[in-house]
Amino acid sequence: MAEAQNKNVYRVQGFTCAHCAGKFERNVQAISGVDEAKVNFGAAKLTVFGSASIEEIEHAGAFENLRIQPDRFRAAAEEEPERPFWRRYLLLLLAGAFLFAAIVLQYRLGEDNLLTILSFAASIIIGGSGLFLTGLKNLVRLEFDMRTLMTIAIIGAAIIGEWSEGAIVVILFAISEALERYSMDKARNSIRSLMDIAPKEASVKRNGKEWIVDVEDIEAGDILIVRPGQKIAMDGVVVHGSSAVNQAAITGESMPALKNLRDEVFAGTLNEDGVLEIQVTKRVEDTTLAKIIHLVEEAQAEKAPSQAFVDQFAKYYTPAIMLISLFVMIGPPLFAGADWNTWVYQGLAVLVVGCPCALVVSTPVAIVTAIGNAAKNGVLIKGGVYLEEMGSLKAIAFDKTGTLTAGKPEVVHFASFGNAEVDFAHFAALEHKSRHPLSAAILKKADLDGVMYEKINVHDFISITGKGIKGTIEGKEYAAASPSFFSTWSSGFHAADIKEQVEALQRKGNTVILFGTKEKILAISAIADQVRETSVEAVKKLKELGIEKTVMLTGDNRMTAEAVGTELGIDEIRSELMPESKLELIKDMRKKAGRVAMVGDGVNDAPALAASTIGIAMGGAGTDTALETADVALMSDDLKKLPFTISLSRKALRIIKQNIIFALGIKLAALFLVVPGWLTLWIAIFADMGATLIVTLNGLRLLRVKDR
């Protein structure tokens, strides 16, 4: 409680690199009154545990001119007005003008002319003023980050008379920072664009009148009026009207969903044709959309294995570059009598080319972009580690009901062996005590048939997990349960005609529920849950992607399970399973296959989801539990999102590997130029700037991965 009260979250504007974000985190951590500080570079957010004013936090980020604002849902969606190009890059433009003038003067008057040197010096001072201030402060504190290395290199170049190259390095560095900032902002905007989905105002009915109200002033219980073509501003339930609602922004579904009385709707979805009155169920900061944005931003802070490796590697990489640079500067002159100026210059170039920026940014930009793209397509990935694991899956296990099937079972057959009206009334009364999806199918039929069951008293009600239910009605014990339960509980089950009927119904893929007493079977019902069309296509695509094994885990009977599994082309079918049996099977699959995903509803299959490498919840938009407990949530009930997510993950893994190899490879290639003495400062800065831009742009390619 105390920690929650002292926790404050801020949005940060002005980040240019992951290394600088780490320094900012350490600076905030050092503020008196701050217990802990965490920077989420991907989402550009800062979490502070303890007390610190915005002025103190901005002072901690003054080295990069960071701007801080409280993290509110509305504030996050509002971008500050963009300044004109010439104002944003005034110093860079001035430095460029002096550099151009210096090059002209060098051509006309010579490089040793005082006016030429002063022009180059002016370009260096104007273009690198911010760089030098930070670099010199870091040098005093013995903090050797990118700006420190660049400052040493540029000052060293000026000392040995390489004014032109020093100025070119300053300009190229400033350009690279501007481009890197633009690229990272583009990656972050893949998430921030989600914030613009929901409207900022809505029409609310209060005291018989309609008012236009800011969404932050709307409370749970208010009634929204949403007309055709308008977006729904808040989560709620329909209390009047019906309409087709386009939910693509939340669930990724391409087809609109028909919404009728008591149906749930989400903020950010589009009302297409009818007028809806919606009772608000959540405040703006608690809507499904707000939760998705929050969870996606938190996911960006979760380091993937590759990112953790890069961060650890960078700790040793920078000091190593410093030592190599020092050796290049003094080694050849001391041991081989080489020219000091030449090798000091080469050593300075090593410092520039050795900046770890490209390496540090190689992984997070790909992860931020991939997670943002997935969210836009209705898939919530809870962290970089899960993004990487998705691409390495070998086997996938599916729950049947509500995952491979529609999850809306219907009674397709009912037969009574006595008084049909009385038997069905007692049957429905017993099922009324249960919350199982199959019970809902029985009650739906009872309501349609006008059966009066609600006033029938049921005593001593017991739910037998995975088998059925029992209860006492008018002093007699009844059960509504599976044939396997009745085979040991009721002597009436063993009549030949009962077994034949059960087997005939099960062969058609139905789930059979018997109703009766210990002495006889009173009624037999068959319930069917239709296989989703998308499930057939999804399983086919998963096999095309190279998933080695697909398994269906269900509590249903063997014949029903086999009928469904065969239709879908599932490799292995396990039926009549209790929740603990599913858990053991997942553990066994992990031992044999390694990386295994479990796809379920996020609630009933919680143990199996937790035991799998990746727990994937279906229909995350409808349940808070799925959003909070699963590693990956498919926001719609569409299994076709699963092959898309695996493809996205694999492409992200390829791009991350490409980025790491390229970032290290280009540095190594540039360092080899030291041997013949060919490495120059401008080649070094091009190598560093080029590598940073290429890995960033390569990561942004993940925005182009589409759900087909």
mmCIF file of C-alpha atoms in Angstrom, residues 347-674:
data_model
loop_
_atom_site.group_PDB
_atom_site.id
_atom_site.type_symbol
_atom_site.label_atom_id
_atom_site.label_comp_id
_atom_site.label_asym_id
_atom_site.label_seq_id
_atom_site.Cartn_x
_atom_site.Cartn_y
_atom_site.Cartn_z
ATOM 1 C CA GLY A 347 43.073 6.303 -31.883
ATOM 2 C CA LEU A 348 40.495 9.123 -31.872
ATOM 3 C CA ALA A 349 38.814 7.511 -34.889
ATOM 4 C CA VAL A 350 38.674 4.207 -32.961
ATOM 5 C CA LEU A 351 36.838 6.030 -30.149
ATOM 6 C CA VAL A 352 34.225 7.305 -32.589
ATOM 7 C CA VAL A 353 33.690 4.036 -34.441
ATOM 8 C CA GLY A 354 33.515 2.174 -31.133
ATOM 9 C CA CYS A 355 30.423 4.037 -29.843
ATOM 10 C CA PRO A 356 28.010 1.273 -28.736
ATOM 11 C CA CYS A 357 24.858 3.118 -29.820
ATOM 12 C CA ALA A 358 23.985 0.861 -32.782
ATOM 13 C CA LEU A 359 24.507 -2.252 -30.680
ATOM 14 C CA VAL A 360 22.419 -0.964 -27.746
ATOM 15 C CA VAL A 361 19.497 0.096 -29.963
ATOM 16 C CA SER A 362 19.622 -3.033 -32.165
ATOM 17 C CA THR A 363 17.198 -5.072 -30.027
ATOM 18 C CA PRO A 364 14.726 -2.654 -28.330
ATOM 19 C CA VAL A 365 13.650 -0.972 -31.561
ATOM 20 C CA ALA A 366 12.660 -4.353 -33.049
ATOM 21 C CA ILE A 367 10.817 -5.422 -29.890
ATOM 22 C CA VAL A 368 8.947 -2.113 -29.531
ATOM 23 C CA THR A 369 7.881 -2.236 -33.191
ATOM 24 C CA ALA A 370 6.803 -5.902 -33.126
ATOM 25 C CA ILE A 371 4.774 -5.577 -29.917
ATOM 26 C CA GLY A 372 3.105 -2.423 -31.274
ATOM 27 C CA ASN A 373 2.242 -4.102 -34.571
ATOM 28 C CA ALA A 374 0.810 -7.128 -32.755
ATOM 29 C CA ALA A 375 -1.382 -4.878 -30.568
ATOM 30 C CA LYS A 376 -2.773 -3.148 -33.655
ATOM 31 C CA ASN A 377 -3.717 -6.556 -35.046
ATOM 32 C CA GLY A 378 -5.527 -7.675 -31.907
ATOM 33 C CA VAL A 379 -2.728 -9.630 -30.211
ATOM 34 C CA LEU A 380 -1.367 -8.568 -26.833
ATOM 35 C CA ILE A 381 2.185 -9.830 -26.176
ATOM 36 C CA LYS A 382 3.199 -9.211 -22.567
ATOM 37 C CA GLY A 383 6.965 -8.831 -23.051
ATOM 38 C CA GLY A 384 10.020 -9.272 -25.241
ATOM 39 C CA VAL A 385 10.761 -12.669 -23.703
ATOM 40 C CA TYR A 386 7.355 -13.976 -24.878
ATOM 41 C CA LEU A 387 7.842 -12.409 -28.293
ATOM 42 C CA GLU A 388 11.071 -14.393 -28.704
ATOM 43 C CA GLU A 389 9.631 -17.606 -27.259
ATOM 44 C CA MET A 390 6.658 -17.546 -29.686
ATOM 45 C CA GLY A 391 9.032 -17.926 -32.613
ATOM 46 C CA SER A 392 10.685 -20.996 -31.076
ATOM 47 C CA LEU A 393 7.556 -23.063 -30.310
ATOM 48 C CA LYS A 394 7.699 -26.746 -31.221
ATOM 49 C CA ALA A 395 4.257 -27.879 -30.056
ATOM 50 C CA ILE A 396 0.888 -26.255 -29.281
ATOM 51 C CA ALA A 397 -1.863 -27.651 -27.052
ATOM 52 C CA PHE A 398 -5.453 -26.434 -27.381
ATOM 53 C CA ASP A 399 -8.400 -26.538 -25.048
ATOM 54 C CA LYS A 400 -11.479 -27.608 -27.050
ATOM 55 C CA THR A 401 -14.529 -25.743 -25.778
ATOM 56 C CA GLY A 402 -14.420 -22.024 -26.563
ATOM 57 C CA THR A 403 -11.022 -22.326 -28.233
ATOM 58 C CA LEU A 404 -11.273 -24.747 -31.150
ATOM 59 C CA THR A 405 -15.068 -24.663 -30.961
ATOM 60 C CA ALA A 406 -17.351 -21.622 -30.768
ATOM 61 C CA GLY A 407 -17.989 -22.068 -27.050
ATOM 62 C CA LYS A 408 -21.750 -21.619 -27.535
ATOM 63 C CA PRO A 409 -23.153 -25.138 -27.093
ATOM 64 C CA GLU A 410 -26.753 -25.916 -28.045
ATOM 65 C CA VAL A 411 -29.050 -28.819 -27.211
ATOM 66 C CA VAL A 412 -29.551 -30.766 -30.423
ATOM 67 C CA HIS A 413 -31.339 -33.793 -28.938
ATOM 68 C CA PHE A 414 -33.447 -34.461 -25.813
ATOM 69 C CA ALA A 415 -35.311 -37.673 -25.033
ATOM 70 C CA SER A 416 -37.203 -38.571 -21.867
ATOM 71 C CA PHE A 417 -37.985 -42.099 -20.736
ATOM 72 C CA GLY A 418 -40.881 -41.037 -18.491
ATOM 73 C CA ASN A 419 -42.795 -37.788 -18.014
ATOM 74 C CA ALA A 420 -40.876 -35.476 -20.362
ATOM 75 C CA GLU A 421 -42.216 -32.202 -18.921
ATOM 76 C CA VAL A 422 -41.465 -33.111 -15.287
ATOM 77 C CA ASP A 423 -38.083 -34.677 -16.099
ATOM 78 C CA PHE A 424 -36.928 -31.646 -18.096
ATOM 79 C CA ALA A 425 -38.143 -29.226 -15.388
ATOM 80 C CA HIS A 426 -36.143 -31.127 -12.751
ATOM 81 C CA PHE A 427 -33.177 -31.401 -15.133
ATOM 82 C CA ALA A 428 -33.216 -27.619 -15.766
ATOM 83 C CA ALA A 429 -33.673 -26.825 -12.055
ATOM 84 C CA LEU A 430 -30.547 -28.821 -11.261
ATOM 85 C CA GLU A 431 -28.566 -27.187 -14.108
ATOM 86 C CA HIS A 432 -29.745 -23.756 -12.908
ATOM 87 C CA LYS A 433 -27.441 -24.187 -9.910
ATOM 88 C CA SER A 434 -24.398 -24.686 -12.145
ATOM 89 C CA ARG A 435 -22.292 -22.146 -14.065
ATOM 90 C CA HIS A 436 -20.904 -24.577 -16.621
ATOM 91 C CA PRO A 437 -21.278 -23.590 -20.337
ATOM 92 C CA LEU A 438 -23.210 -26.830 -20.971
ATOM 93 C CA SER A 439 -25.705 -25.827 -18.272
ATOM 94 C CA ALA A 440 -26.344 -22.603 -20.165
ATOM 95 C CA ALA A 441 -27.343 -24.645 -23.234
ATOM 96 C CA ILE A 442 -29.870 -26.683 -21.198
ATOM 97 C CA LEU A 443 -31.366 -23.528 -19.642
ATOM 98 C CA LYS A 444 -31.588 -21.811 -23.019
ATOM 99 C CA LYS A 445 -33.702 -24.682 -24.356
ATOM 100 C CA ALA A 446 -35.813 -24.689 -21.181
ATOM 101 C CA ASP A 447 -36.511 -20.966 -21.581
ATOM 102 C CA LEU A 448 -37.437 -21.395 -25.267
ATOM 103 C CA ASP A 449 -39.772 -24.299 -24.404
ATOM 104 C CA GLY A 450 -41.393 -22.324 -21.565
ATOM 105 C CA VAL A 451 -40.370 -24.855 -18.902
ATOM 106 C CA MET A 452 -41.022 -23.575 -15.352
ATOM 107 C CA TYR A 453 -37.916 -24.602 -13.432
ATOM 108 C CA GLU A 454 -36.890 -21.561 -11.361
ATOM 109 C CA LYS A 455 -39.342 -22.252 -8.508
ATOM 110 C CA ILE A 456 -38.227 -25.870 -8.063
ATOM 111 C CA ASN A 457 -36.094 -26.121 -4.905
ATOM 112 C CA VAL A 458 -32.792 -27.979 -5.142
ATOM 113 C CA HIS A 459 -31.046 -29.017 -1.925
ATOM 114 C CA ASP A 460 -27.600 -30.487 -1.195
ATOM 115 C CA PHE A 461 -26.264 -29.332 -4.548
ATOM 116 C CA ILE A 462 -22.797 -30.711 -5.418
ATOM 117 C CA SER A 463 -20.606 -30.017 -8.451
ATOM 118 C CA ILE A 464 -18.352 -32.941 -9.378
ATOM 119 C CA THR A 465 -15.417 -31.396 -11.293
ATOM 120 C CA GLY A 466 -15.163 -32.678 -14.843
ATOM 121 C CA LYS A 467 -18.105 -35.081 -14.457
ATOM 122 C CA GLY A 468 -21.390 -33.393 -13.607
ATOM 123 C CA ILE A 469 -23.699 -32.220 -10.812
ATOM 124 C CA LYS A 470 -25.954 -33.748 -8.138
ATOM 125 C CA GLY A 471 -28.778 -32.422 -5.979
ATOM 126 C CA THR A 472 -31.899 -33.389 -4.039
ATOM 127 C CA ILE A 473 -35.357 -32.449 -5.358
ATOM 128 C CA GLU A 474 -38.457 -33.299 -3.296
ATOM 129 C CA GLY A 475 -36.401 -35.661 -1.129
ATOM 130 C CA LYS A 476 -34.901 -37.617 -4.026
ATOM 131 C CA GLU A 477 -31.294 -37.445 -5.273
ATOM 132 C CA TYR A 478 -30.795 -36.657 -8.959
ATOM 133 C CA ALA A 479 -27.714 -36.257 -11.113
ATOM 134 C CA ALA A 480 -26.998 -34.565 -14.445
ATOM 135 C CA ALA A 481 -23.640 -35.879 -15.559
ATOM 136 C CA SER A 482 -21.487 -37.617 -18.127
ATOM 137 C CA PRO A 483 -22.055 -41.251 -19.149
ATOM 138 C CA SER A 484 -18.771 -42.200 -17.432
ATOM 139 C CA PHE A 485 -20.167 -40.914 -14.119
ATOM 140 C CA PHE A 486 -23.484 -42.763 -14.536
ATOM 141 C CA SER A 487 -21.665 -45.984 -15.448
ATOM 142 C CA THR A 488 -20.480 -46.303 -11.843
ATOM 143 C CA TRP A 489 -23.223 -44.353 -10.035
ATOM 144 C CA SER A 490 -26.485 -45.601 -11.535
ATOM 145 C CA SER A 491 -27.570 -49.172 -12.159
ATOM 146 C CA GLY A 492 -29.945 -47.856 -14.833
ATOM 147 C CA PHE A 493 -27.033 -46.998 -17.132
ATOM 148 C CA HIS A 494 -26.353 -50.604 -17.995
ATOM 149 C CA ALA A 495 -29.511 -51.080 -20.005
ATOM 150 C CA ALA A 496 -28.482 -51.954 -23.566
ATOM 151 C CA ASP A 497 -30.636 -49.310 -25.253
ATOM 152 C CA ILE A 498 -29.113 -46.528 -23.116
ATOM 153 C CA LYS A 499 -25.538 -47.414 -24.074
ATOM 154 C CA GLU A 500 -26.472 -47.683 -27.760
ATOM 155 C CA GLN A 501 -28.098 -44.233 -27.754
ATOM 156 C CA VAL A 502 -25.139 -42.677 -25.940
ATOM 157 C CA GLU A 503 -22.616 -44.143 -28.398
ATOM 158 C CA ALA A 504 -24.686 -43.168 -31.439
ATOM 159 C CA LEU A 505 -24.918 -39.549 -30.280
ATOM 160 C CA GLN A 506 -21.219 -39.378 -29.361
ATOM 161 C CA ARG A 507 -20.149 -40.711 -32.769
ATOM 162 C CA LYS A 508 -21.760 -37.594 -34.271
ATOM 163 C CA GLY A 509 -19.485 -35.382 -32.161
ATOM 164 C CA ASN A 510 -22.080 -34.527 -29.512
ATOM 165 C CA THR A 511 -21.495 -34.188 -25.794
ATOM 166 C CA VAL A 512 -23.990 -36.413 -23.978
ATOM 167 C CA ILE A 513 -25.468 -35.518 -20.584
ATOM 168 C CA LEU A 514 -27.654 -38.019 -18.761
ATOM 169 C CA PHE A 515 -30.266 -37.142 -16.144
ATOM 170 C CA GLY A 516 -31.501 -39.666 -13.621
ATOM 171 C CA THR A 517 -31.300 -41.304 -10.225
ATOM 172 C CA LYS A 518 -29.258 -44.188 -8.816
ATOM 173 C CA GLU A 519 -31.949 -46.575 -10.027
ATOM 174 C CA LYS A 520 -32.693 -45.404 -13.568
ATOM 175 C CA ILE A 521 -31.947 -42.975 -16.406
ATOM 176 C CA LEU A 522 -34.788 -40.486 -16.818
ATOM 177 C CA ALA A 523 -33.554 -38.448 -19.808
ATOM 178 C CA ILE A 524 -30.738 -38.225 -22.305
ATOM 179 C CA SER A 525 -29.565 -34.986 -23.947
ATOM 180 C CA ALA A 526 -27.000 -34.278 -26.663
ATOM 181 C CA ILE A 527 -25.209 -30.946 -26.839
ATOM 182 C CA ALA A 528 -23.178 -29.792 -29.812
ATOM 183 C CA ASP A 529 -20.558 -27.059 -29.924
ATOM 184 C CA GLN A 530 -19.739 -26.135 -33.518
ATOM 185 C CA VAL A 531 -16.107 -26.097 -34.660
ATOM 186 C CA ARG A 532 -14.978 -22.603 -35.634
ATOM 187 C CA GLU A 533 -14.233 -22.151 -39.327
ATOM 188 C CA THR A 534 -11.108 -20.213 -38.366
ATOM 189 C CA SER A 535 -9.816 -23.165 -36.299
ATOM 190 C CA VAL A 536 -9.475 -25.414 -39.361
ATOM 191 C CA GLU A 537 -7.499 -22.748 -41.237
ATOM 192 C CA ALA A 538 -5.386 -21.883 -38.179
ATOM 193 C CA VAL A 539 -4.302 -25.500 -37.550
ATOM 194 C CA LYS A 540 -3.423 -25.883 -41.245
ATOM 195 C CA LYS A 541 -1.293 -22.702 -41.215
ATOM 196 C CA LEU A 542 0.466 -23.744 -38.006
ATOM 197 C CA LYS A 543 1.579 -26.972 -39.667
ATOM 198 C CA GLU A 544 2.757 -25.004 -42.709
ATOM 199 C CA LEU A 545 4.849 -22.882 -40.318
ATOM 200 C CA GLY A 546 6.584 -26.026 -39.084
ATOM 201 C CA ILE A 547 4.848 -26.593 -35.720
ATOM 202 C CA GLU A 548 5.791 -30.210 -35.077
ATOM 203 C CA LYS A 549 2.847 -31.262 -32.950
ATOM 204 C CA THR A 550 -0.707 -30.070 -32.242
ATOM 205 C CA VAL A 551 -2.634 -31.575 -29.311
ATOM 206 C CA MET A 552 -6.237 -31.142 -28.186
ATOM 207 C CA LEU A 553 -6.882 -31.410 -24.442
ATOM 208 C CA THR A 554 -10.508 -31.729 -23.352
ATOM 209 C CA GLY A 555 -12.676 -33.003 -20.544
ATOM 210 C CA ASP A 556 -15.162 -34.232 -23.136
ATOM 211 C CA ASN A 557 -15.682 -37.908 -23.981
ATOM 212 C CA ARG A 558 -13.391 -39.770 -26.372
ATOM 213 C CA MET A 559 -15.765 -40.085 -29.348
ATOM 214 C CA THR A 560 -16.808 -36.411 -29.256
ATOM 215 C CA ALA A 561 -13.181 -35.315 -28.928
ATOM 216 C CA GLU A 562 -12.072 -37.544 -31.812
ATOM 217 C CA ALA A 563 -14.852 -36.247 -34.064
ATOM 218 C CA VAL A 564 -13.745 -32.646 -33.460
ATOM 219 C CA GLY A 565 -10.007 -33.400 -33.580
ATOM 220 C CA THR A 566 -10.267 -35.366 -36.831
ATOM 221 C CA GLU A 567 -12.244 -32.561 -38.493
ATOM 222 C CA LEU A 568 -9.494 -30.086 -37.513
ATOM 223 C CA GLY A 569 -6.532 -32.281 -38.401
ATOM 224 C CA ILE A 570 -5.131 -32.270 -34.838
ATOM 225 C CA ASP A 571 -2.154 -34.639 -34.403
ATOM 226 C CA GLU A 572 -3.015 -35.954 -30.942
ATOM 227 C CA ILE A 573 -6.321 -36.006 -29.059
ATOM 228 C CA ARG A 574 -6.555 -36.389 -25.272
ATOM 229 C CA SER A 575 -10.069 -36.650 -23.835
ATOM 230 C CA GLU A 576 -11.908 -37.032 -20.511
ATOM 231 C CA LEU A 577 -9.230 -34.982 -18.748
ATOM 232 C CA MET A 578 -9.485 -33.321 -15.364
ATOM 233 C CA PRO A 579 -7.696 -29.917 -14.928
ATOM 234 C CA GLU A 580 -4.829 -31.619 -13.090
ATOM 235 C CA SER A 581 -4.486 -34.110 -15.969
ATOM 236 C CA LYS A 582 -4.080 -31.246 -18.436
ATOM 237 C CA LEU A 583 -1.360 -29.815 -16.208
ATOM 238 C CA GLU A 584 0.559 -33.113 -16.144
ATOM 239 C CA LEU A 585 0.265 -33.502 -19.918
ATOM 240 C CA ILE A 586 1.672 -30.006 -20.506
ATOM 241 C CA LYS A 587 4.610 -30.792 -18.212
ATOM 242 C CA ASP A 588 5.212 -34.034 -20.104
ATOM 243 C CA MET A 589 5.059 -32.227 -23.477
ATOM 244 C CA ARG A 590 7.650 -29.701 -22.275
ATOM 245 C CA LYS A 591 10.022 -32.514 -21.348
ATOM 246 C CA LYS A 592 9.680 -34.077 -24.814
ATOM 247 C CA ALA A 593 9.255 -31.087 -27.138
ATOM 248 C CA GLY A 594 10.934 -28.253 -25.201
ATOM 249 C CA ARG A 595 8.923 -25.126 -25.967
ATOM 250 C CA VAL A 596 5.165 -25.683 -25.736
ATOM 251 C CA ALA A 597 2.247 -23.230 -25.890
ATOM 252 C CA MET A 598 -1.143 -23.809 -24.284
ATOM 253 C CA VAL A 599 -4.169 -22.052 -25.782
ATOM 254 C CA GLY A 600 -7.212 -21.734 -23.514
ATOM 255 C CA ASP A 601 -9.755 -19.330 -22.078
ATOM 256 C CA GLY A 602 -7.411 -17.845 -19.462
ATOM 257 C CA VAL A 603 -9.533 -18.955 -16.481
ATOM 258 C CA ASN A 604 -10.507 -22.664 -16.464
ATOM 259 C CA ASP A 605 -7.175 -23.705 -17.964
ATOM 260 C CA ALA A 606 -5.065 -21.546 -15.630
ATOM 261 C CA PRO A 607 -2.833 -24.385 -14.293
ATOM 262 C CA ALA A 608 -2.000 -25.651 -17.803
ATOM 263 C CA LEU A 609 -1.479 -22.108 -19.090
ATOM 264 C CA ALA A 610 0.931 -21.403 -16.242
ATOM 265 C CA ALA A 611 2.897 -24.625 -16.795
ATOM 266 C CA SER A 612 3.404 -24.036 -20.545
ATOM 267 C CA THR A 613 6.261 -22.074 -22.085
ATOM 268 C CA ILE A 614 3.714 -19.571 -23.410
ATOM 269 C CA GLY A 615 0.158 -19.280 -22.053
ATOM 270 C CA ILE A 616 -2.172 -17.948 -24.764
ATOM 271 C CA ALA A 617 -5.650 -16.725 -23.783
ATOM 272 C CA MET A 618 -8.550 -16.558 -26.234
ATOM 273 C CA GLY A 619 -10.913 -13.574 -26.304
ATOM 274 C CA GLY A 620 -8.800 -11.299 -24.104
ATOM 275 C CA ALA A 621 -11.032 -8.307 -24.879
ATOM 276 C CA GLY A 622 -13.885 -9.904 -22.965
ATOM 277 C CA THR A 623 -12.111 -10.854 -19.746
ATOM 278 C CA ASP A 624 -9.822 -8.941 -17.407
ATOM 279 C CA THR A 625 -8.460 -12.283 -16.185
ATOM 280 C CA ALA A 626 -7.181 -13.208 -19.637
ATOM 281 C CA LEU A 627 -5.523 -9.824 -20.047
ATOM 282 C CA GLU A 628 -3.757 -10.095 -16.709
ATOM 283 C CA THR A 629 -2.810 -13.776 -16.485
ATOM 284 C CA ALA A 630 -1.838 -14.848 -20.003
ATOM 285 C CA ASP A 631 1.571 -14.282 -21.600
ATOM 286 C CA VAL A 632 -0.177 -13.635 -24.914
ATOM 287 C CA ALA A 633 -3.838 -12.687 -25.360
ATOM 288 C CA LEU A 634 -5.724 -13.038 -28.647
ATOM 289 C CA MET A 635 -8.152 -10.145 -28.208
ATOM 290 C CA SER A 636 -10.782 -11.736 -30.470
ATOM 291 C CA ASP A 637 -11.870 -15.373 -30.527
ATOM 292 C CA ASP A 638 -9.932 -15.843 -33.770
ATOM 293 C CA LEU A 639 -7.279 -18.559 -33.809
ATOM 294 C CA LYS A 640 -5.948 -17.252 -37.139
ATOM 295 C CA LYS A 641 -4.125 -14.628 -35.070
ATOM 296 C CA LEU A 642 -1.882 -17.406 -33.753
ATOM 297 C CA PRO A 643 -0.026 -18.139 -37.047
ATOM 298 C CA PHE A 644 0.327 -14.361 -37.565
ATOM 299 C CA THR A 645 1.897 -13.969 -34.108
ATOM 300 C CA ILE A 646 4.342 -16.822 -34.698
ATOM 301 C CA SER A 647 5.332 -15.357 -38.088
ATOM 302 C CA LEU A 648 5.813 -11.903 -36.525
ATOM 303 C CA SER A 649 7.916 -13.392 -33.722
ATOM 304 C CA ARG A 650 10.146 -15.300 -36.137
ATOM 305 C CA LYS A 651 10.694 -12.228 -38.280
ATOM 306 C CA ALA A 652 11.494 -10.194 -35.145
ATOM 307 C CA LEU A 653 14.053 -12.824 -34.096
ATOM 308 C CA ARG A 654 15.662 -12.728 -37.557
ATOM 309 C CA ILE A 655 15.840 -8.930 -37.510
ATOM 310 C CA ILE A 656 17.307 -8.850 -33.985
ATOM 311 C CA LYS A 657 20.037 -11.310 -35.026
ATOM 312 C CA GLN A 658 20.688 -9.339 -38.220
ATOM 313 C CA ASN A 659 20.974 -6.113 -36.212
ATOM 314 C CA ILE A 660 23.399 -7.531 -33.642
ATOM 315 C CA ILE A 661 25.613 -9.157 -36.294
ATOM 316 C CA PHE A 662 25.588 -6.037 -38.473
ATOM 317 C CA ALA A 663 26.259 -3.622 -35.568
ATOM 318 C CA LEU A 664 29.268 -5.652 -34.430
ATOM 319 C CA GLY A 665 30.417 -6.511 -37.957
ATOM 320 C CA ILE A 666 30.602 -2.939 -39.236
ATOM 321 C CA LYS A 667 32.515 -1.862 -36.121
ATOM 322 C CA LEU A 668 34.965 -4.713 -36.589
ATOM 323 C CA ALA A 669 35.414 -3.920 -40.286
ATOM 324 C CA ALA A 670 36.104 -0.243 -39.480
ATOM 325 C CA LEU A 671 38.596 -1.225 -36.761
ATOM 326 C CA PHE A 672 40.548 -3.336 -39.267
ATOM 327 C CA LEU A 673 41.126 -0.129 -41.256
ATOM 328 C CA VAL A 674 43.385 0.969 -38.381
#
